[in-house]
Amino acid sequence: MKGDRVEIVVDAGDTTRTYEVVAGRAGRRVETAVRRGVVEVSEVTRNGSVVRTARFMANRVLALVEQPVPRGADGDRE
């Protein structure tokens, strides 16, 4: 849903870097997958088309934080 986001903290040698993927428009969502040593975070439309993708080597990822938009009891946003 719009506003969902995922923060990725990556080891960049002597420092860490934080990246963020956000579902920017209505009807979009953020999906996360780990395949063959690669963490892939994608913004996806309602019909499943990928809008943009961020890929990171799994051994460099320190944290992957999913932050969904708060929803009310009936499924709507508050």
JSON list of C-alpha atoms in Angstrom, two decimals, residues 5-30:
[
{"chain": "A", "resi": 5, "resn": "ARG", "atom": "CA", "xyz": [8.64, 1.19, 2.99]},
{"chain": "A", "resi": 6, "resn": "VAL", "atom": "CA", "xyz": [11.70, -0.94, 3.53]},
{"chain": "A", "resi": 7, "resn": "GLU", "atom": "CA", "xyz": [14.99, 0.35, 4.94]},
{"chain": "A", "resi": 8, "resn": "ILE", "atom": "CA", "xyz": [18.17, -1.54, 4.05]},
{"chain": "A", "resi": 9, "resn": "VAL", "atom": "CA", "xyz": [21.37, -0.99, 6.06]},
{"chain": "A", "resi": 10, "resn": "VAL", "atom": "CA", "xyz": [24.47, -2.08, 4.12]},
{"chain": "A", "resi": 11, "resn": "ASP", "atom": "CA", "xyz": [28.11, -2.47, 5.19]},
{"chain": "A", "resi": 12, "resn": "ALA", "atom": "CA", "xyz": [30.15, -0.14, 2.98]},
{"chain": "A", "resi": 13, "resn": "GLY", "atom": "CA", "xyz": [33.62, -0.99, 4.26]},
{"chain": "A", "resi": 14, "resn": "ASP", "atom": "CA", "xyz": [34.45, 1.49, 7.01]},
{"chain": "A", "resi": 15, "resn": "THR", "atom": "CA", "xyz": [30.89, 2.89, 7.29]},
{"chain": "A", "resi": 16, "resn": "THR", "atom": "CA", "xyz": [27.30, 1.84, 6.84]},
{"chain": "A", "resi": 17, "resn": "ARG", "atom": "CA", "xyz": [24.84, 3.17, 4.29]},
{"chain": "A", "resi": 18, "resn": "THR", "atom": "CA", "xyz": [21.07, 3.24, 4.56]},
{"chain": "A", "resi": 19, "resn": "TYR", "atom": "CA", "xyz": [18.81, 2.88, 1.55]},
{"chain": "A", "resi": 20, "resn": "GLU", "atom": "CA", "xyz": [15.04, 3.20, 1.46]},
{"chain": "A", "resi": 21, "resn": "VAL", "atom": "CA", "xyz": [12.45, 1.84, -0.99]},
{"chain": "A", "resi": 22, "resn": "VAL", "atom": "CA", "xyz": [9.00, 3.41, -0.63]},
{"chain": "A", "resi": 23, "resn": "ALA", "atom": "CA", "xyz": [5.67, 2.58, -2.27]},
{"chain": "A", "resi": 24, "resn": "GLY", "atom": "CA", "xyz": [5.08, 6.07, -3.60]},
{"chain": "A", "resi": 25, "resn": "ARG", "atom": "CA", "xyz": [1.68, 5.86, -5.27]},
{"chain": "A", "resi": 26, "resn": "ALA", "atom": "CA", "xyz": [-1.70, 4.38, -4.41]},
{"chain": "A", "resi": 27, "resn": "GLY", "atom": "CA", "xyz": [-1.97, 0.66, -5.11]},
{"chain": "A", "resi": 28, "resn": "ARG", "atom": "CA", "xyz": [1.75, -0.03, -5.00]},
{"chain": "A", "resi": 29, "resn": "ARG", "atom": "CA", "xyz": [3.51, -2.26, -2.51]},
{"chain": "A", "resi": 30, "resn": "VAL", "atom": "CA", "xyz": [7.06, -3.17, -1.58]}
]
